[in-house]
């Protein structure tokens, strides 16, 4: 079993489940994967892959489903477009177009049957092998300046086992998330997780600490997922597998949680998607100055 000074194998692989139907964003997602919806001028999924790469994870496995061709195309070369931009002498756009194909070493596997997040993660077993790995959910956008993923990797290297990201939410919102029972550890903002429940009713929630979409998982989780029975919504739930690791650490625990207090958006939710877009646009060097000026006058005139 792991000890507080454990230094496990280096974590190099990120798994990104991207097989969801995006029903919260219909009709936009009828023929376009939700991961491809732009936040300012980049698809949401690109920010997530950039976050993984910034944390040192340049081997990325995307778990895709039907209708995901555009994802693969986005992270591939587009010679025709590159040639047009080159002929025009548009070096800046050429760089942008190239950047997404050079970002990471991206692999794909298809989740034939969408049987839930736990099942999606199980589809990564062959690619991941026997090392701890990260899972990043495409709907959650975490500001890279807040360094959540690197912190989680540090915690995993120190404590071993598995690490999840947590955020305090209003108790009325906990039914939208996995919720945990946790106790403080001797590490700042790190808790030891003793129980996890997927999307509980507020009255049954062990706390208002919600799981957000970043995980560092011990490969032992695969064995647990393989045997898992469908949970909430009839789906194989990652939260239930983590509950098994928390209850029996020899399976791939202990489970620690990093309590995050930074900027996070649920880009699968329309209102949060708009907030992310406005905030990122305001912060952009190229668009920001004009956009902020417009926003200020819009707010003053239309919503005094
Ligand atoms: C998933 C997880 C849930 C977690 C959430 C974070 O749910 O099952 O435990 O709190 O992501 O975004 P989903 O939002 O995919 O239904």
PDB file of C-alpha atoms and ligand atoms in Angstrom:
ATOM      1  CA  UNK A   1       0.000   0.000   0.000  1.00  0.00           C
ATOM      2  CA  UNK A   2       1.070   3.569  -0.655  1.00  0.00           C
ATOM      3  CA  UNK A   3       2.678   5.780   1.958  1.00  0.00           C
ATOM      4  CA  UNK A   4       2.813   9.557   2.252  1.00  0.00           C
ATOM      5  CA  UNK A   5       6.281   9.581   0.691  1.00  0.00           C
ATOM      6  CA  UNK A   6       5.297   7.307  -2.224  1.00  0.00           C
ATOM      7  CA  UNK A   7       6.663   8.363  -5.611  1.00  0.00           C
ATOM      8  CA  UNK A   8       4.928   6.331  -8.200  1.00  0.00           C
ATOM      9  CA  UNK A   9       5.582   6.049 -11.902  1.00  0.00           C
ATOM     10  CA  UNK A  10       5.488   9.331 -13.812  1.00  0.00           C
ATOM     11  CA  UNK A  11       2.055  10.216 -15.171  1.00  0.00           C
ATOM     12  CA  UNK A  12       2.141  10.890 -18.898  1.00  0.00           C
ATOM     13  CA  UNK A  13      -1.257   9.889 -20.264  1.00  0.00           C
ATOM     14  CA  UNK A  14      -4.517  11.780 -20.335  1.00  0.00           C
ATOM     15  CA  UNK A  15      -7.865  10.240 -21.221  1.00  0.00           C
ATOM     16  CA  UNK A  16     -10.645  12.497 -22.457  1.00  0.00           C
ATOM     17  CA  UNK A  17     -14.121  10.990 -22.736  1.00  0.00           C
ATOM     18  CA  UNK A  18     -15.863  12.701 -25.650  1.00  0.00           C
ATOM     19  CA  UNK A  19     -18.673  10.358 -26.635  1.00  0.00           C
ATOM     20  CA  UNK A  20     -21.573  12.191 -24.972  1.00  0.00           C
ATOM     21  CA  UNK A  21     -24.601  13.259 -26.965  1.00  0.00           C
ATOM     22  CA  UNK A  22     -24.575  16.888 -25.823  1.00  0.00           C
ATOM     23  CA  UNK A  23     -28.327  16.963 -25.274  1.00  0.00           C
ATOM     24  CA  UNK A  24     -28.092  20.090 -23.078  1.00  0.00           C
ATOM     25  CA  UNK A  25     -26.935  22.000 -26.150  1.00  0.00           C
ATOM     26  CA  UNK A  26     -29.441  20.869 -28.766  1.00  0.00           C
ATOM     27  CA  UNK A  27     -30.054  21.807 -31.514  1.00  0.00           C
ATOM     28  CA  UNK A  28     -26.420  23.029 -31.894  1.00  0.00           C
ATOM     29  CA  UNK A  29     -25.150  19.535 -31.119  1.00  0.00           C
ATOM     30  CA  UNK A  30     -27.466  17.667 -33.501  1.00  0.00           C
ATOM     31  CA  UNK A  31     -24.694  17.173 -36.063  1.00  0.00           C
ATOM     32  CA  UNK A  32     -21.701  18.764 -34.285  1.00  0.00           C
ATOM     33  CA  UNK A  33     -20.019  17.206 -31.258  1.00  0.00           C
ATOM     34  CA  UNK A  34     -20.468  19.417 -28.201  1.00  0.00           C
ATOM     35  CA  UNK A  35     -16.700  19.364 -27.704  1.00  0.00           C
ATOM     36  CA  UNK A  36     -16.318  21.294 -30.964  1.00  0.00           C
ATOM     37  CA  UNK A  37     -18.449  24.276 -29.911  1.00  0.00           C
ATOM     38  CA  UNK A  38     -16.160  27.306 -29.941  1.00  0.00           C
ATOM     39  CA  UNK A  39     -15.261  29.254 -26.838  1.00  0.00           C
ATOM     40  CA  UNK A  40     -14.229  32.545 -28.458  1.00  0.00           C
ATOM     41  CA  UNK A  41     -12.403  31.022 -31.446  1.00  0.00           C
ATOM     42  CA  UNK A  42     -11.187  27.612 -30.306  1.00  0.00           C
ATOM     43  CA  UNK A  43     -13.249  24.457 -29.764  1.00  0.00           C
ATOM     44  CA  UNK A  44     -13.857  23.790 -26.068  1.00  0.00           C
ATOM     45  CA  UNK A  45     -11.959  20.494 -26.301  1.00  0.00           C
ATOM     46  CA  UNK A  46      -8.772  22.263 -27.417  1.00  0.00           C
ATOM     47  CA  UNK A  47      -8.567  24.161 -24.125  1.00  0.00           C
ATOM     48  CA  UNK A  48      -8.858  20.852 -22.280  1.00  0.00           C
ATOM     49  CA  UNK A  49      -6.064  19.256 -24.304  1.00  0.00           C
ATOM     50  CA  UNK A  50      -3.906  22.361 -23.816  1.00  0.00           C
ATOM     51  CA  UNK A  51      -4.477  22.032 -20.074  1.00  0.00           C
ATOM     52  CA  UNK A  52      -3.301  18.403 -20.172  1.00  0.00           C
ATOM     53  CA  UNK A  53      -0.208  19.341 -22.183  1.00  0.00           C
ATOM     54  CA  UNK A  54       0.612  22.219 -19.803  1.00  0.00           C
ATOM     55  CA  UNK A  55       0.558  19.701 -16.941  1.00  0.00           C
ATOM     56  CA  UNK A  56       3.048  17.506 -18.837  1.00  0.00           C
ATOM     57  CA  UNK A  57       0.578  15.013 -20.310  1.00  0.00           C
ATOM     58  CA  UNK A  58       1.219  14.980 -24.032  1.00  0.00           C
ATOM     59  CA  UNK A  59      -0.152  11.503 -24.726  1.00  0.00           C
ATOM     60  CA  UNK A  60      -3.887  11.997 -25.059  1.00  0.00           C
ATOM     61  CA  UNK A  61      -6.499   9.334 -25.679  1.00  0.00           C
ATOM     62  CA  UNK A  62      -9.925  10.546 -26.728  1.00  0.00           C
ATOM     63  CA  UNK A  63     -12.858   8.228 -26.218  1.00  0.00           C
ATOM     64  CA  UNK A  64     -15.195   9.144 -29.032  1.00  0.00           C
ATOM     65  CA  UNK A  65     -18.535   7.931 -30.328  1.00  0.00           C
ATOM     66  CA  UNK A  66     -20.612   8.366 -33.433  1.00  0.00           C
ATOM     67  CA  UNK A  67     -20.505  11.697 -35.152  1.00  0.00           C
ATOM     68  CA  UNK A  68     -17.003  12.610 -33.970  1.00  0.00           C
ATOM     69  CA  UNK A  69     -15.171  12.884 -37.293  1.00  0.00           C
ATOM     70  CA  UNK A  70     -14.736  16.635 -36.876  1.00  0.00           C
ATOM     71  CA  UNK A  71     -12.799  16.074 -33.640  1.00  0.00           C
ATOM     72  CA  UNK A  72     -10.248  13.942 -35.444  1.00  0.00           C
ATOM     73  CA  UNK A  73     -10.097  16.401 -38.328  1.00  0.00           C
ATOM     74  CA  UNK A  74      -9.505  19.333 -35.995  1.00  0.00           C
ATOM     75  CA  UNK A  75      -6.416  17.743 -34.472  1.00  0.00           C
ATOM     76  CA  UNK A  76      -5.071  16.564 -37.815  1.00  0.00           C
ATOM     77  CA  UNK A  77      -3.231  18.502 -40.531  1.00  0.00           C
ATOM     78  CA  UNK A  78      -5.339  20.322 -43.117  1.00  0.00           C
ATOM     79  CA  UNK A  79      -2.929  20.671 -46.027  1.00  0.00           C
ATOM     80  CA  UNK A  80      -5.400  22.396 -48.330  1.00  0.00           C
ATOM     81  CA  UNK A  81      -6.177  25.121 -45.828  1.00  0.00           C
ATOM     82  CA  UNK A  82      -2.512  25.480 -44.893  1.00  0.00           C
ATOM     83  CA  UNK A  83      -1.621  25.922 -48.557  1.00  0.00           C
ATOM     84  CA  UNK A  84      -4.249  28.637 -49.036  1.00  0.00           C
ATOM     85  CA  UNK A  85      -3.000  30.519 -45.971  1.00  0.00           C
ATOM     86  CA  UNK A  86       0.611  30.130 -47.057  1.00  0.00           C
ATOM     87  CA  UNK A  87      -0.164  31.550 -50.496  1.00  0.00           C
ATOM     88  CA  UNK A  88      -1.904  34.482 -48.849  1.00  0.00           C
ATOM     89  CA  UNK A  89       1.088  35.016 -46.570  1.00  0.00           C
ATOM     90  CA  UNK A  90      -1.179  34.770 -43.503  1.00  0.00           C
ATOM     91  CA  UNK A  91       1.472  33.466 -41.095  1.00  0.00           C
ATOM     92  CA  UNK A  92      -0.537  34.092 -37.920  1.00  0.00           C
ATOM     93  CA  UNK A  93      -3.525  32.004 -39.052  1.00  0.00           C
ATOM     94  CA  UNK A  94      -1.217  29.349 -40.479  1.00  0.00           C
ATOM     95  CA  UNK A  95       0.356  29.011 -37.026  1.00  0.00           C
ATOM     96  CA  UNK A  96      -3.075  28.700 -35.389  1.00  0.00           C
ATOM     97  CA  UNK A  97      -4.178  26.028 -37.846  1.00  0.00           C
ATOM     98  CA  UNK A  98      -0.956  24.068 -37.372  1.00  0.00           C
ATOM     99  CA  UNK A  99      -0.986  24.443 -33.578  1.00  0.00           C
ATOM    100  CA  UNK A 100      -3.963  22.159 -33.034  1.00  0.00           C
ATOM    101  CA  UNK A 101      -2.359  19.358 -35.063  1.00  0.00           C
ATOM    102  CA  UNK A 102       0.959  19.655 -33.242  1.00  0.00           C
ATOM    103  CA  UNK A 103      -0.464  20.055 -29.758  1.00  0.00           C
ATOM    104  CA  UNK A 104      -0.161  16.499 -28.474  1.00  0.00           C
ATOM    105  CA  UNK A 105       0.166  12.892 -29.455  1.00  0.00           C
ATOM    106  CA  UNK A 106      -3.566  12.221 -29.823  1.00  0.00           C
ATOM    107  CA  UNK A 107      -5.099   8.751 -30.089  1.00  0.00           C
ATOM    108  CA  UNK A 108      -8.714   7.735 -30.474  1.00  0.00           C
ATOM    109  CA  UNK A 109     -10.815   4.831 -29.411  1.00  0.00           C
ATOM    110  CA  UNK A 110     -14.529   4.517 -29.988  1.00  0.00           C
ATOM    111  CA  UNK A 111     -16.954   3.717 -27.228  1.00  0.00           C
ATOM    112  CA  UNK A 112     -19.386   1.574 -29.219  1.00  0.00           C
ATOM    113  CA  UNK A 113     -22.119   1.585 -26.623  1.00  0.00           C
ATOM    114  CA  UNK A 114     -22.486   4.750 -24.534  1.00  0.00           C
ATOM    115  CA  UNK A 115     -22.866   2.965 -21.206  1.00  0.00           C
ATOM    116  CA  UNK A 116     -21.697   5.808 -18.977  1.00  0.00           C
ATOM    117  CA  UNK A 117     -18.547   7.600 -17.848  1.00  0.00           C
ATOM    118  CA  UNK A 118     -17.143   4.532 -16.065  1.00  0.00           C
ATOM    119  CA  UNK A 119     -17.558   2.514 -19.243  1.00  0.00           C
ATOM    120  CA  UNK A 120     -15.856   5.253 -21.285  1.00  0.00           C
ATOM    121  CA  UNK A 121     -12.856   5.157 -18.932  1.00  0.00           C
ATOM    122  CA  UNK A 122     -12.747   1.365 -19.202  1.00  0.00           C
ATOM    123  CA  UNK A 123     -12.329   1.757 -22.986  1.00  0.00           C
ATOM    124  CA  UNK A 124      -8.910   3.335 -22.222  1.00  0.00           C
ATOM    125  CA  UNK A 125      -7.508   0.255 -20.493  1.00  0.00           C
ATOM    126  CA  UNK A 126      -5.483  -1.109 -23.386  1.00  0.00           C
ATOM    127  CA  UNK A 127      -3.918   2.248 -24.226  1.00  0.00           C
ATOM    128  CA  UNK A 128      -3.184   3.208 -20.625  1.00  0.00           C
ATOM    129  CA  UNK A 129      -1.755  -0.102 -19.419  1.00  0.00           C
ATOM    130  CA  UNK A 130      -0.510  -0.345 -15.859  1.00  0.00           C
ATOM    131  CA  UNK A 131       0.355   3.267 -14.988  1.00  0.00           C
ATOM    132  CA  UNK A 132      -1.677   5.917 -13.189  1.00  0.00           C
ATOM    133  CA  UNK A 133      -3.339   8.266 -15.671  1.00  0.00           C
ATOM    134  CA  UNK A 134      -5.406  11.426 -15.803  1.00  0.00           C
ATOM    135  CA  UNK A 135      -9.020  11.778 -16.905  1.00  0.00           C
ATOM    136  CA  UNK A 136     -10.257  15.180 -18.041  1.00  0.00           C
ATOM    137  CA  UNK A 137     -13.940  15.678 -18.786  1.00  0.00           C
ATOM    138  CA  UNK A 138     -14.458  17.819 -21.855  1.00  0.00           C
ATOM    139  CA  UNK A 139     -17.383  19.767 -20.380  1.00  0.00           C
ATOM    140  CA  UNK A 140     -15.283  21.137 -17.556  1.00  0.00           C
ATOM    141  CA  UNK A 141     -13.003  23.991 -18.481  1.00  0.00           C
ATOM    142  CA  UNK A 142     -10.460  24.877 -15.823  1.00  0.00           C
ATOM    143  CA  UNK A 143      -8.395  28.025 -16.169  1.00  0.00           C
ATOM    144  CA  UNK A 144      -4.828  26.752 -16.742  1.00  0.00           C
ATOM    145  CA  UNK A 145      -3.475  29.618 -14.643  1.00  0.00           C
ATOM    146  CA  UNK A 146      -5.066  27.886 -11.660  1.00  0.00           C
ATOM    147  CA  UNK A 147      -2.831  24.800 -12.096  1.00  0.00           C
ATOM    148  CA  UNK A 148      -5.339  22.262 -10.819  1.00  0.00           C
ATOM    149  CA  UNK A 149      -4.068  19.285 -12.799  1.00  0.00           C
ATOM    150  CA  UNK A 150      -0.388  19.761 -11.891  1.00  0.00           C
ATOM    151  CA  UNK A 151      -1.375  20.018  -8.245  1.00  0.00           C
ATOM    152  CA  UNK A 152      -3.354  16.762  -8.523  1.00  0.00           C
ATOM    153  CA  UNK A 153      -0.362  15.036 -10.105  1.00  0.00           C
ATOM    154  CA  UNK A 154       1.833  16.233  -7.215  1.00  0.00           C
ATOM    155  CA  UNK A 155      -0.676  14.873  -4.711  1.00  0.00           C
ATOM    156  CA  UNK A 156      -0.816  11.516  -6.509  1.00  0.00           C
ATOM    157  CA  UNK A 157       2.981  11.295  -6.563  1.00  0.00           C
ATOM    158  CA  UNK A 158       3.083  12.040  -2.849  1.00  0.00           C
ATOM    159  CA  UNK A 159       0.239   9.848  -1.609  1.00  0.00           C
ATOM    160  CA  UNK A 160      -0.144   7.232  -4.372  1.00  0.00           C
ATOM    161  CA  UNK A 161      -3.604   5.854  -5.149  1.00  0.00           C
ATOM    162  CA  UNK A 162      -6.165   8.025  -6.911  1.00  0.00           C
ATOM    163  CA  UNK A 163      -6.903  11.755  -6.733  1.00  0.00           C
ATOM    164  CA  UNK A 164     -10.084  13.624  -7.612  1.00  0.00           C
ATOM    165  CA  UNK A 165     -10.847  17.325  -7.982  1.00  0.00           C
ATOM    166  CA  UNK A 166     -13.476  18.803  -5.694  1.00  0.00           C
ATOM    167  CA  UNK A 167     -15.237  22.120  -5.508  1.00  0.00           C
ATOM    168  CA  UNK A 168     -17.622  23.492  -2.912  1.00  0.00           C
ATOM    169  CA  UNK A 169     -21.043  24.100  -4.440  1.00  0.00           C
ATOM    170  CA  UNK A 170     -24.299  25.432  -3.102  1.00  0.00           C
ATOM    171  CA  UNK A 171     -26.118  22.464  -1.468  1.00  0.00           C
ATOM    172  CA  UNK A 172     -29.040  22.989  -3.878  1.00  0.00           C
ATOM    173  CA  UNK A 173     -26.669  22.160  -6.773  1.00  0.00           C
ATOM    174  CA  UNK A 174     -25.109  18.984  -5.391  1.00  0.00           C
ATOM    175  CA  UNK A 175     -27.620  16.746  -7.211  1.00  0.00           C
ATOM    176  CA  UNK A 176     -25.805  17.663 -10.451  1.00  0.00           C
ATOM    177  CA  UNK A 177     -22.488  16.177  -9.287  1.00  0.00           C
ATOM    178  CA  UNK A 178     -20.810  13.336  -7.508  1.00  0.00           C
ATOM    179  CA  UNK A 179     -20.568  14.238  -3.805  1.00  0.00           C
ATOM    180  CA  UNK A 180     -18.009  13.038  -1.271  1.00  0.00           C
ATOM    181  CA  UNK A 181     -17.496  12.412   2.417  1.00  0.00           C
ATOM    182  CA  UNK A 182     -14.009  13.664   3.248  1.00  0.00           C
ATOM    183  CA  UNK A 183     -11.712  14.554   6.133  1.00  0.00           C
ATOM    184  CA  UNK A 184      -8.852  17.085   6.142  1.00  0.00           C
ATOM    185  CA  UNK A 185      -5.336  15.757   5.525  1.00  0.00           C
ATOM    186  CA  UNK A 186      -1.989  17.246   6.581  1.00  0.00           C
ATOM    187  CA  UNK A 187      -1.664  18.733   3.076  1.00  0.00           C
ATOM    188  CA  UNK A 188      -3.157  22.148   2.308  1.00  0.00           C
ATOM    189  CA  UNK A 189      -6.478  21.931   0.397  1.00  0.00           C
ATOM    190  CA  UNK A 190      -6.155  18.152   0.217  1.00  0.00           C
ATOM    191  CA  UNK A 191      -8.754  15.870   1.807  1.00  0.00           C
ATOM    192  CA  UNK A 192      -8.932  12.129   2.344  1.00  0.00           C
ATOM    193  CA  UNK A 193     -12.078  10.788   0.709  1.00  0.00           C
ATOM    194  CA  UNK A 194     -13.978   8.050   2.535  1.00  0.00           C
ATOM    195  CA  UNK A 195     -17.210   7.898   0.515  1.00  0.00           C
ATOM    196  CA  UNK A 196     -18.571   8.971  -2.875  1.00  0.00           C
ATOM    197  CA  UNK A 197     -22.161   9.168  -4.143  1.00  0.00           C
ATOM    198  CA  UNK A 198     -23.190   9.979  -7.711  1.00  0.00           C
ATOM    199  CA  UNK A 199     -25.727  12.838  -8.001  1.00  0.00           C
ATOM    200  CA  UNK A 200     -27.425  12.471  -4.615  1.00  0.00           C
ATOM    201  CA  UNK A 201     -30.564  14.306  -3.507  1.00  0.00           C
ATOM    202  CA  UNK A 202     -29.441  17.249  -1.325  1.00  0.00           C
ATOM    203  CA  UNK A 203     -30.771  15.467   1.791  1.00  0.00           C
ATOM    204  CA  UNK A 204     -28.639  12.386   1.082  1.00  0.00           C
ATOM    205  CA  UNK A 205     -25.448  14.212   0.051  1.00  0.00           C
ATOM    206  CA  UNK A 206     -22.489  13.486   2.336  1.00  0.00           C
ATOM    207  CA  UNK A 207     -21.249  17.095   1.872  1.00  0.00           C
ATOM    208  CA  UNK A 208     -21.408  20.029  -0.515  1.00  0.00           C
ATOM    209  CA  UNK A 209     -18.026  19.019  -1.980  1.00  0.00           C
ATOM    210  CA  UNK A 210     -18.725  18.230  -5.623  1.00  0.00           C
ATOM    211  CA  UNK A 211     -16.519  16.173  -7.933  1.00  0.00           C
ATOM    212  CA  UNK A 212     -15.395  18.233 -10.902  1.00  0.00           C
ATOM    213  CA  UNK A 213     -14.110  16.695 -14.089  1.00  0.00           C
ATOM    214  CA  UNK A 214     -10.434  16.035 -13.314  1.00  0.00           C
ATOM    215  CA  UNK A 215      -9.162  12.720 -11.991  1.00  0.00           C
ATOM    216  CA  UNK A 216      -5.826  10.959 -11.534  1.00  0.00           C
ATOM    217  CA  UNK A 217      -6.628   7.275 -11.416  1.00  0.00           C
ATOM    218  CA  UNK A 218      -4.738   4.228 -10.315  1.00  0.00           C
ATOM    219  CA  UNK A 219      -4.939   1.554 -13.060  1.00  0.00           C
ATOM    220  CA  UNK A 220      -6.589  -0.726 -10.473  1.00  0.00           C
ATOM    221  CA  UNK A 221      -9.788   1.157 -11.360  1.00  0.00           C
ATOM    222  CA  UNK A 222     -10.069  -0.875 -14.589  1.00  0.00           C
ATOM    223  CA  UNK A 223     -10.600  -4.125 -12.741  1.00  0.00           C
ATOM    224  CA  UNK A 224     -13.288  -2.495 -10.611  1.00  0.00           C
ATOM    225  CA  UNK A 225     -14.977  -0.967 -13.670  1.00  0.00           C
ATOM    226  CA  UNK A 226     -14.942  -4.290 -15.487  1.00  0.00           C
ATOM    227  CA  UNK A 227     -16.998  -5.842 -12.726  1.00  0.00           C
ATOM    228  CA  UNK A 228     -19.179  -2.796 -12.041  1.00  0.00           C
ATOM    229  CA  UNK A 229     -22.958  -3.024 -12.110  1.00  0.00           C
ATOM    230  CA  UNK A 230     -24.920  -0.160 -13.656  1.00  0.00           C
ATOM    231  CA  UNK A 231     -25.524   2.598 -11.128  1.00  0.00           C
ATOM    232  CA  UNK A 232     -27.410   5.887 -11.291  1.00  0.00           C
ATOM    233  CA  UNK A 233     -29.292   6.315 -14.575  1.00  0.00           C
ATOM    234  CA  UNK A 234     -28.544   2.688 -15.480  1.00  0.00           C
ATOM    235  CA  UNK A 235     -24.958   3.705 -16.380  1.00  0.00           C
ATOM    236  CA  UNK A 236     -21.554   2.395 -15.274  1.00  0.00           C
ATOM    237  CA  UNK A 237     -20.519   5.248 -12.994  1.00  0.00           C
ATOM    238  CA  UNK A 238     -16.905   6.294 -12.397  1.00  0.00           C
ATOM    239  CA  UNK A 239     -18.013   7.619  -8.999  1.00  0.00           C
ATOM    240  CA  UNK A 240     -19.137   4.121  -7.940  1.00  0.00           C
ATOM    241  CA  UNK A 241     -15.774   2.623  -8.938  1.00  0.00           C
ATOM    242  CA  UNK A 242     -13.990   5.332  -6.931  1.00  0.00           C
ATOM    243  CA  UNK A 243     -16.224   4.495  -3.979  1.00  0.00           C
ATOM    244  CA  UNK A 244     -14.900   0.907  -4.200  1.00  0.00           C
ATOM    245  CA  UNK A 245     -11.289   2.231  -4.187  1.00  0.00           C
ATOM    246  CA  UNK A 246     -11.998   4.474  -1.189  1.00  0.00           C
ATOM    247  CA  UNK A 247     -13.572   1.554   0.710  1.00  0.00           C
ATOM    248  CA  UNK A 248     -10.801  -0.906  -0.228  1.00  0.00           C
ATOM    249  CA  UNK A 249      -7.561   1.024  -0.916  1.00  0.00           C
ATOM    250  CA  UNK A 250      -5.699  -2.118  -2.055  1.00  0.00           C
ATOM    251  CA  UNK A 251      -7.831  -1.952  -5.234  1.00  0.00           C
ATOM    252  CA  UNK A 252      -6.290   1.388  -6.313  1.00  0.00           C
ATOM    253  CA  UNK A 253      -6.803   3.790  -3.440  1.00  0.00           C
ATOM    254  CA  UNK A 254      -6.540   5.631  -1.197  1.00  0.00           C
ATOM    255  CA  UNK A 255      -8.642   8.388  -2.744  1.00  0.00           C
ATOM    256  CA  UNK A 256      -7.576  11.951  -2.054  1.00  0.00           C
ATOM    257  CA  UNK A 257      -9.349  15.100  -3.156  1.00  0.00           C
ATOM    258  CA  UNK A 258      -7.839  18.437  -4.122  1.00  0.00           C
ATOM    259  CA  UNK A 259     -10.265  21.201  -3.168  1.00  0.00           C
ATOM    260  CA  UNK A 260     -10.243  23.690  -6.021  1.00  0.00           C
ATOM    261  CA  UNK A 261     -11.114  27.334  -5.521  1.00  0.00           C
ATOM    262  CA  UNK A 262     -10.159  28.657  -8.955  1.00  0.00           C
ATOM    263  CA  UNK A 263     -12.002  29.363 -12.177  1.00  0.00           C
ATOM    264  CA  UNK A 264     -13.992  26.504 -13.690  1.00  0.00           C
ATOM    265  CA  UNK A 265     -16.766  26.516 -16.276  1.00  0.00           C
ATOM    266  CA  UNK A 266     -19.204  23.822 -17.278  1.00  0.00           C
ATOM    267  CA  UNK A 267     -19.195  24.469 -21.009  1.00  0.00           C
ATOM    268  CA  UNK A 268     -21.916  21.839 -21.464  1.00  0.00           C
ATOM    269  CA  UNK A 269     -24.276  24.241 -19.670  1.00  0.00           C
ATOM    270  CA  UNK A 270     -25.517  27.126 -21.797  1.00  0.00           C
ATOM    271  CA  UNK A 271     -25.266  29.866 -19.156  1.00  0.00           C
ATOM    272  CA  UNK A 272     -21.802  28.767 -18.010  1.00  0.00           C
ATOM    273  CA  UNK A 273     -20.695  28.447 -21.625  1.00  0.00           C
ATOM    274  CA  UNK A 274     -21.677  32.079 -22.194  1.00  0.00           C
ATOM    275  CA  UNK A 275     -19.842  33.154 -19.035  1.00  0.00           C
ATOM    276  CA  UNK A 276     -16.692  31.343 -20.196  1.00  0.00           C
ATOM    277  CA  UNK A 277     -16.914  32.935 -23.622  1.00  0.00           C
ATOM    278  CA  UNK A 278     -17.389  36.469 -22.262  1.00  0.00           C
ATOM    279  CA  UNK A 279     -14.658  36.116 -19.667  1.00  0.00           C
ATOM    280  CA  UNK A 280     -12.092  34.676 -22.064  1.00  0.00           C
ATOM    281  CA  UNK A 281     -12.932  37.254 -24.705  1.00  0.00           C
ATOM    282  CA  UNK A 282     -12.454  40.055 -22.144  1.00  0.00           C
ATOM    283  CA  UNK A 283      -9.056  38.655 -21.199  1.00  0.00           C
ATOM    284  CA  UNK A 284      -7.767  38.256 -24.745  1.00  0.00           C
ATOM    285  CA  UNK A 285      -5.082  40.726 -25.798  1.00  0.00           C
ATOM    286  CA  UNK A 286      -6.379  41.011 -29.349  1.00  0.00           C
ATOM    287  CA  UNK A 287     -10.134  41.123 -28.702  1.00  0.00           C
ATOM    288  CA  UNK A 288     -10.248  42.227 -25.076  1.00  0.00           C
ATOM    289  CA  UNK A 289      -9.876  46.024 -25.244  1.00  0.00           C
ATOM    290  CA  UNK A 290     -12.682  46.577 -27.789  1.00  0.00           C
ATOM    291  CA  UNK A 291     -14.902  43.874 -26.375  1.00  0.00           C
ATOM    292  CA  UNK A 292     -14.598  45.175 -22.795  1.00  0.00           C
ATOM    293  CA  UNK A 293     -15.460  48.691 -23.921  1.00  0.00           C
ATOM    294  CA  UNK A 294     -18.526  47.398 -25.775  1.00  0.00           C
ATOM    295  CA  UNK A 295     -19.568  45.226 -22.828  1.00  0.00           C
ATOM    296  CA  UNK A 296     -19.279  48.154 -20.400  1.00  0.00           C
ATOM    297  CA  UNK A 297     -21.486  50.379 -22.501  1.00  0.00           C
ATOM    298  CA  UNK A 298     -23.927  47.534 -23.191  1.00  0.00           C
ATOM    299  CA  UNK A 299     -24.340  46.888 -19.466  1.00  0.00           C
ATOM    300  CA  UNK A 300     -24.691  50.608 -18.680  1.00  0.00           C
ATOM    301  CA  UNK A 301     -27.219  51.286 -21.408  1.00  0.00           C
ATOM    302  CA  UNK A 302     -29.242  48.094 -21.544  1.00  0.00           C
ATOM    303  CA  UNK A 303     -29.104  46.992 -17.887  1.00  0.00           C
ATOM    304  CA  UNK A 304     -28.692  50.126 -15.790  1.00  0.00           C
TER     305      UNK A 304
HETATM  306  C1  LIG B   1     -19.824  13.538 -14.329  1.00  0.00           C
HETATM  307  C2  LIG B   1     -19.578  12.668 -13.094  1.00  0.00           C
HETATM  308  C3  LIG B   1     -19.938  13.440 -11.831  1.00  0.00           C
HETATM  309  C4  LIG B   1     -19.159  14.736 -11.795  1.00  0.00           C
HETATM  310  C5  LIG B   1     -19.401  15.556 -13.087  1.00  0.00           C
HETATM  311  C6  LIG B   1     -18.478  16.767 -13.132  1.00  0.00           C
HETATM  312  O1  LIG B   1     -21.196  13.750 -14.465  1.00  0.00           O
HETATM  313  O2  LIG B   1     -20.345  11.486 -13.208  1.00  0.00           O
HETATM  314  O3  LIG B   1     -19.622  12.678 -10.698  1.00  0.00           O
HETATM  315  O4  LIG B   1     -19.549  15.486 -10.666  1.00  0.00           O
HETATM  316  O5  LIG B   1     -19.129  14.772 -14.248  1.00  0.00           O
HETATM  317  O6  LIG B   1     -18.735  17.573 -14.231  1.00  0.00           O
HETATM  318  P1  LIG B   1     -21.862  14.353 -15.817  1.00  0.00           P
HETATM  319  O7  LIG B   1     -21.783  15.835 -15.684  1.00  0.00           O
HETATM  320  O8  LIG B   1     -21.072  13.831 -16.951  1.00  0.00           O
HETATM  321  O9  LIG B   1     -23.274  13.873 -15.808  1.00  0.00           O
END
